[in-house]
């Protein structure tokens, strides 16, 4: 059986090599299956590629794609639920072997459509040296919103008008909705329902969360106002321009390699509770595939999500191990022991929730992104912006109710 | 057998005729010149002979074969263009051999012919130069060599000298003529320069507005211009044409008085005399080294007098002019046609 | 004569054929398919695509993002076009003149043309990054505090514009340089004798004589002002709040992020019409003025 | 120097200064690329004269993707496109420049229209076409949509039109047919335009990204830019040292070729002047 | 006061001198021609006068003011360029007024001067045309008008007629000369065409390899060439230069026998006679309408004879040539300088 699989690479690093290696191992183990694993750029490029292939009638059988593409893929009739493909009990058990939080984005309408693969959450990186300098306890990072503000104020260093070190930075380009998902969750509010046809953008708790974000810059002055660039944030952190940053766990390895100071990783702070959305890519199985191909695909996916490989993957990339048994492997256990920050993301999974994902996901997400950015740049108040975003989202989603 | 024969050939562009009903023959081995003012249709005629332009009406024979619709390459003729049309990316040798290469002549023969032709036009030293590295005269020779090497019996030339300066033009004229005679080629040559036509042609075909005005040897055109147009077109300075009715009271210039006529007299045939002749006023002089051209006035009509040596006319003054009756040409004022029934007289 | 014209017709078409096949297969056919899609709704597994007439166009009229993006694109075009053309002209004059080491200058002006946008955008990202970026570092030396260039809606479009100008000016310069070479030096000498200064000579002679080149460059520049959006993918993704988004980027977003091919087609049609109108009116109105020969 | 014109001289110096300043600004991204590629990543955003030099970034970049293979692919791709463009555009431009046929101006208008159509918009449709003719994941498939270049047709047509008709006629009288005339007269005389257009085309396709990414599936067909994009994906933040090293690797052949042949290139552009 | 005076002017390009130590004066209101073969430094000299080229050594006075380093615009002179340098995008009127606009002359005066100049050169009808819509002669006139309208006392012209065909060139010569006299301008005119120089100049400055060969009126140059170079450069066909030692046994041509000398005799001064004279062989004839140039040979040396009317030489034949002693010029064979101490004799 020939299998074609697309996978995107969203973090730096020699990822393609790792994937190629794992696929090779799989082929060795299953000589009858021939896998063609194709690197497909970033998540966006991969989506275009899959879509183009789909329309041409020449799609792949399986693919790693953005976990939040699920509704669109269902709507396009592009993917099949795993429930229809798995047969044995063993396989059904496998479906349940992942952290539930990571499955949230893969399940809807009572079925499982995506299997978590390269997944991450948001964590808070902080500069322990800066904490010490500001007289804060480096082993006790802020755990609530108020503490964050407080610590941030101490950490913000000014030289006249020029800020030499900011207290904290939360990136607001690239994936603002993702960061905001964390804030909203911490304020006790999810952004959408699990059917993907309703959003809660203008719920009071959501508005409060956005207000808090805006206040970090405008009121408390611990974060630059305007938007903060996702791509260069790590560099800012490494250069000591900010004492804390919220960023994907996917950065862990890079920060570890490049930081010239003592840094720590912490769970995101809480308001009403702790919270973070998960993120990243899931495995999907495409509808246009024969039963044998589907079976082979299941084999491949199972192989790639086996605990040992998940552990290897996690160590190599900084992505989460997707199930508890991955963390039970000796390699990962050892790694976490040597490098405790690696466990923070896992521990945080307890509080994690789904990433924003609905029907018409692209549009809905953009509505929220624009709303967030317009607030951060001071064009609108949180209530205005979110009300309007909610109204438009309702219009888009009412067809799906 | 004529080398080229045009039978009632016309060329139409849209509605207007560039060439109307032209017929002439060019004999084997002669040098024919198409002469006429700019825009009279010389190039068009030549290009119809070459096949680069389609014939609208009429028939074209080349060596007695009907070639009216043949492709240029089938006509076995060569052509030299006004700006030479040398290929700037090819060197002299490649330019000369261009046609032979196209026709796939064996290399050995190419070399042989090249050697001969290069010798002939004096380019043997320059074979590897690009056209841009040649002087005007040398380029001209390359163009000639390219035309000669094909050994076609007919060669067409469209104002090939007009881009050269006066001195070089003079040298090249002699050279082209000598080559034509040596190779016994039939040449049809286009020019608007009458001096060129006079010095080179066996036969001149004078064209005016797409029609033949006069056809004959240079001598005939010079000494027996058929029309005032021909008279005024040939000679430097050209023939003076005086309206007999506007000459005022003078000694009789014609044998019998006529109501009207145009009297033509060439500047070199007029003498300035102390006594006799007719009174005139000398206006200015233009010294040309060997001789001087004096502008004179009889009544209201200006005329030019060419006289050897240097004469200066610092101020206009009165003098007397004289000519001999044999030198007078007479034309009909309305049609412009030569009229030999009227006779001039000495005075 | 009937022979030649018909032969010429056949030759003409035969020569055109290969290019025509490719153009039809990979440009016109897909373009027309795109056009057709704009009259249908976006289909999916649940709701198949159906004919909706002008519905997509109606939606377009009410689409706030569309209008914002159009506005941005107008600003973008209105600044990048004149500035990059002006700079190109100045560069060409410098490089054509007596500037010492001019081949070095020529080389650096032309460099942007051969650098890949995907890499260059990342370098510019560094220039613009607040505090640690090159601009802020340099500004810091002069005691000017950092600015969030890409995060501020007032400056972000300007940043994008600068990159575009940087990318384009050197390319256009080449065309001006070529045109300048064809001007006879006697013209400059004649003007000099009459006492014309450099500026006067430029304004009254060089500039008008470069008009045909300017027309060519202008058409290219206009087309590019809609085409050059690569930097957005890396730099801003159109943000913040669409303040740096451009029409083609938006089309791209609609097509591949919203997966709404129908609406993307609608936008494409509008863009194509706008471009065609601009190009045609340029040919019609300017061509006359420009060709004096 | 004329003593009376000191003012003018100063103005001239100022102007030269401005010219160099602009040149410096224009070079800045490239200069920065060199800086950060040759220094360890902690110096990527810090400028220190005594920063240690290193080739690690290149080693790292080189190891992350099969660059050698990608170089080969890009090279083949660019060559194929260039050859095809030259042939197709030459034929079409010749038709437009020197033949009369019905529908000529309409056809030319349509060709110009192609200048305005963004290939990105047509990706999906073209992918379908490619898969129908079985050219997905092939180097030819990457090139096909670009082979009939309107820009090339336009540029060559302008050049052909400036070639004196007499040259064509001379060749005709010597017995050349239409194709011989094209091959022996027009093509050699338009050589500067070919060089100029070649430069533009090579740098475009050397750097083209999205379509090659979409249409290729395997290492044996992917061009350089796809390899480069691995570093360019800013999802997890930018590592400038690696990106710039990768960039320099990718454009080095172009840069070197341009440096070596810049005189010829620039002169070609001059002759290809659009008037 | 001279209008222009060059004192020991030189021009160096790198190591090589284009102009070496040239001194001459041009008087107010005269027409001076710089004449010489291509590349001899005529244009360079003119351009130094105009200020478009810096002077390497020497001093340049314009109207008694030292202008060696003045900017072109300060010199109050106009210039007509070889290819006219008309601005192609401006119409005739704008071209003519270009300089006045630069100098911000009031509009009323511009119009007034324009009307006068346009009238003068006969362009009044064509003011709104673009240069591309004009014939060569008309373009030439625009260039002249642009030079004249500034009303500068001095006008420089660099081969202004070389792009025109022979006929137009002839007309324009007369026109330019007439205008110069009417406006009493000082003109310095560059040409390599000796006929042009002869017919226009008050003073000819003959240049050879960057140095002055001879300076004088056309008459002086024609009748008393100072060197063999001057002798051979002027006249069409040019003077025959015969080496006396290679003439074979002949009647004595010189008053007293000299070991060596170059004998110069102009073609138009040689007559073909039946008896007397010296024996020669006539080779070929070139008919030019009014007269014929015959190529003849004495011993091994060729010479040309110009004779009125038509003479044909279908086959070479022997004849006798004669000339008068007044028409003989004698030169020193080693230096090429004129030597009037030797005398010719009739034979
Ligand atoms: N392609 C054409 N279309 C329309 N009219 C043309 C064309 N070619 C020439 N003519 C016209 O035909 C007439 C004759 O032109 P032709 O070129 O034969 O003149 P010519 O005698 O060679 O003049 P010249 O001495 O200026 O070369 C002219 O009036 C010209 O305008
Ligand atoms: N810019 C220059 N650099 C170097 N040498 C030059 C330059 N301009 C002219 N020369 C040389 O100076 C000499 C005189 O040139 P000039 O142009 O004055 O000749 P000319 O008498 O006007 O000739 P022509 O009749 O061909 O115009 C020539 O040998 C020429 O090669
Ligand atoms: Mg003609
Ligand atoms: Mg000169």
mmCIF file with all atom_site columns, C-alpha atoms in Angstrom, chain E residues 29-86:
data_model
loop_
_atom_site.group_PDB
_atom_site.id
_atom_site.type_symbol
_atom_site.label_atom_id
_atom_site.label_alt_id
_atom_site.label_comp_id
_atom_site.label_asym_id
_atom_site.label_entity_id
_atom_site.label_seq_id
_atom_site.pdbx_PDB_ins_code
_atom_site.Cartn_x
_atom_site.Cartn_y
_atom_site.Cartn_z
_atom_site.occupancy
_atom_site.B_iso_or_equiv
_atom_site.pdbx_formal_charge
_atom_site.auth_seq_id
_atom_site.auth_comp_id
_atom_site.auth_asym_id
_atom_site.auth_atom_id
_atom_site.pdbx_PDB_model_num
ATOM 1  C CA . UNK E 1 29 ? 31.948 89.807 -38.364 1.00 0.00 ? 29 UNK E CA 1
ATOM 2  C CA . UNK E 1 30 ? 33.969 87.312 -40.342 1.00 0.00 ? 30 UNK E CA 1
ATOM 3  C CA . UNK E 1 31 ? 33.276 83.763 -41.288 1.00 0.00 ? 31 UNK E CA 1
ATOM 4  C CA . UNK E 1 32 ? 36.147 81.500 -40.279 1.00 0.00 ? 32 UNK E CA 1
ATOM 5  C CA . UNK E 1 33 ? 36.265 77.848 -41.220 1.00 0.00 ? 33 UNK E CA 1
ATOM 6  C CA . UNK E 1 34 ? 38.238 75.179 -39.409 1.00 0.00 ? 34 UNK E CA 1
ATOM 7  C CA . UNK E 1 35 ? 39.050 72.683 -42.111 1.00 0.00 ? 35 UNK E CA 1
ATOM 8  C CA . UNK E 1 36 ? 40.869 69.400 -41.901 1.00 0.00 ? 36 UNK E CA 1
ATOM 9  C CA . UNK E 1 37 ? 40.582 65.659 -42.235 1.00 0.00 ? 37 UNK E CA 1
ATOM 10 C CA . UNK E 1 38 ? 38.634 63.567 -39.765 1.00 0.00 ? 38 UNK E CA 1
ATOM 11 C CA . UNK E 1 39 ? 40.200 63.357 -36.319 1.00 0.00 ? 39 UNK E CA 1
ATOM 12 C CA . UNK E 1 40 ? 42.523 66.306 -36.768 1.00 0.00 ? 40 UNK E CA 1
ATOM 13 C CA . UNK E 1 41 ? 41.111 68.191 -33.776 1.00 0.00 ? 41 UNK E CA 1
ATOM 14 C CA . UNK E 1 42 ? 38.644 70.600 -35.348 1.00 0.00 ? 42 UNK E CA 1
ATOM 15 C CA . UNK E 1 43 ? 35.767 69.717 -33.069 1.00 0.00 ? 43 UNK E CA 1
ATOM 16 C CA . UNK E 1 44 ? 38.006 69.764 -30.050 1.00 0.00 ? 44 UNK E CA 1
ATOM 17 C CA . UNK E 1 45 ? 39.182 73.269 -30.898 1.00 0.00 ? 45 UNK E CA 1
ATOM 18 C CA . UNK E 1 46 ? 35.638 74.460 -31.406 1.00 0.00 ? 46 UNK E CA 1
ATOM 19 C CA . UNK E 1 47 ? 34.480 72.879 -28.193 1.00 0.00 ? 47 UNK E CA 1
ATOM 20 C CA . UNK E 1 48 ? 37.275 74.590 -26.288 1.00 0.00 ? 48 UNK E CA 1
ATOM 21 C CA . UNK E 1 49 ? 36.081 77.894 -27.665 1.00 0.00 ? 49 UNK E CA 1
ATOM 22 C CA . UNK E 1 50 ? 32.552 77.069 -26.557 1.00 0.00 ? 50 UNK E CA 1
ATOM 23 C CA . UNK E 1 51 ? 33.704 75.992 -23.110 1.00 0.00 ? 51 UNK E CA 1
ATOM 24 C CA . UNK E 1 52 ? 32.224 72.521 -23.424 1.00 0.00 ? 52 UNK E CA 1
ATOM 25 C CA . UNK E 1 53 ? 35.750 71.197 -23.207 1.00 0.00 ? 53 UNK E CA 1
ATOM 26 C CA . UNK E 1 54 ? 38.372 72.471 -20.802 1.00 0.00 ? 54 UNK E CA 1
ATOM 27 C CA . UNK E 1 55 ? 41.524 74.030 -22.220 1.00 0.00 ? 55 UNK E CA 1
ATOM 28 C CA . UNK E 1 56 ? 44.642 72.122 -21.158 1.00 0.00 ? 56 UNK E CA 1
ATOM 29 C CA . UNK E 1 57 ? 47.143 74.848 -21.952 1.00 0.00 ? 57 UNK E CA 1
ATOM 30 C CA . UNK E 1 58 ? 47.040 78.311 -23.407 1.00 0.00 ? 58 UNK E CA 1
ATOM 31 C CA . UNK E 1 59 ? 44.725 81.268 -23.263 1.00 0.00 ? 59 UNK E CA 1
ATOM 32 C CA . UNK E 1 60 ? 41.419 81.989 -24.909 1.00 0.00 ? 60 UNK E CA 1
ATOM 33 C CA . UNK E 1 61 ? 40.162 85.539 -25.426 1.00 0.00 ? 61 UNK E CA 1
ATOM 34 C CA . UNK E 1 62 ? 36.654 86.325 -26.471 1.00 0.00 ? 62 UNK E CA 1
ATOM 35 C CA . UNK E 1 63 ? 36.178 89.982 -27.318 1.00 0.00 ? 63 UNK E CA 1
ATOM 36 C CA . UNK E 1 64 ? 39.442 90.745 -25.475 1.00 0.00 ? 64 UNK E CA 1
ATOM 37 C CA . UNK E 1 65 ? 38.246 89.152 -22.228 1.00 0.00 ? 65 UNK E CA 1
ATOM 38 C CA . UNK E 1 66 ? 40.076 86.131 -20.911 1.00 0.00 ? 66 UNK E CA 1
ATOM 39 C CA . UNK E 1 67 ? 37.482 83.364 -21.069 1.00 0.00 ? 67 UNK E CA 1
ATOM 40 C CA . UNK E 1 68 ? 39.810 80.400 -20.703 1.00 0.00 ? 68 UNK E CA 1
ATOM 41 C CA . UNK E 1 69 ? 37.923 79.025 -17.725 1.00 0.00 ? 69 UNK E CA 1
ATOM 42 C CA . UNK E 1 70 ? 34.519 80.674 -18.040 1.00 0.00 ? 70 UNK E CA 1
ATOM 43 C CA . UNK E 1 71 ? 31.416 78.507 -18.083 1.00 0.00 ? 71 UNK E CA 1
ATOM 44 C CA . UNK E 1 72 ? 29.828 77.966 -21.506 1.00 0.00 ? 72 UNK E CA 1
ATOM 45 C CA . UNK E 1 73 ? 26.838 80.094 -20.677 1.00 0.00 ? 73 UNK E CA 1
ATOM 46 C CA . UNK E 1 74 ? 29.073 83.031 -19.703 1.00 0.00 ? 74 UNK E CA 1
ATOM 47 C CA . UNK E 1 75 ? 30.739 83.229 -23.077 1.00 0.00 ? 75 UNK E CA 1
ATOM 48 C CA . UNK E 1 76 ? 27.823 84.714 -24.938 1.00 0.00 ? 76 UNK E CA 1
ATOM 49 C CA . UNK E 1 77 ? 28.024 82.476 -27.888 1.00 0.00 ? 77 UNK E CA 1
ATOM 50 C CA . UNK E 1 78 ? 25.698 80.143 -29.702 1.00 0.00 ? 78 UNK E CA 1
ATOM 51 C CA . UNK E 1 79 ? 26.432 76.802 -31.206 1.00 0.00 ? 79 UNK E CA 1
ATOM 52 C CA . UNK E 1 80 ? 24.930 74.703 -33.965 1.00 0.00 ? 80 UNK E CA 1
ATOM 53 C CA . UNK E 1 81 ? 25.615 71.004 -33.567 1.00 0.00 ? 81 UNK E CA 1
ATOM 54 C CA . UNK E 1 82 ? 26.265 68.411 -36.196 1.00 0.00 ? 82 UNK E CA 1
ATOM 55 C CA . UNK E 1 83 ? 23.022 66.586 -35.582 1.00 0.00 ? 83 UNK E CA 1
ATOM 56 C CA . UNK E 1 84 ? 21.327 69.846 -34.575 1.00 0.00 ? 84 UNK E CA 1
ATOM 57 C CA . UNK E 1 85 ? 20.659 68.708 -30.992 1.00 0.00 ? 85 UNK E CA 1
ATOM 58 C CA . UNK E 1 86 ? 17.031 69.689 -31.270 1.00 0.00 ? 86 UNK E CA 1
#
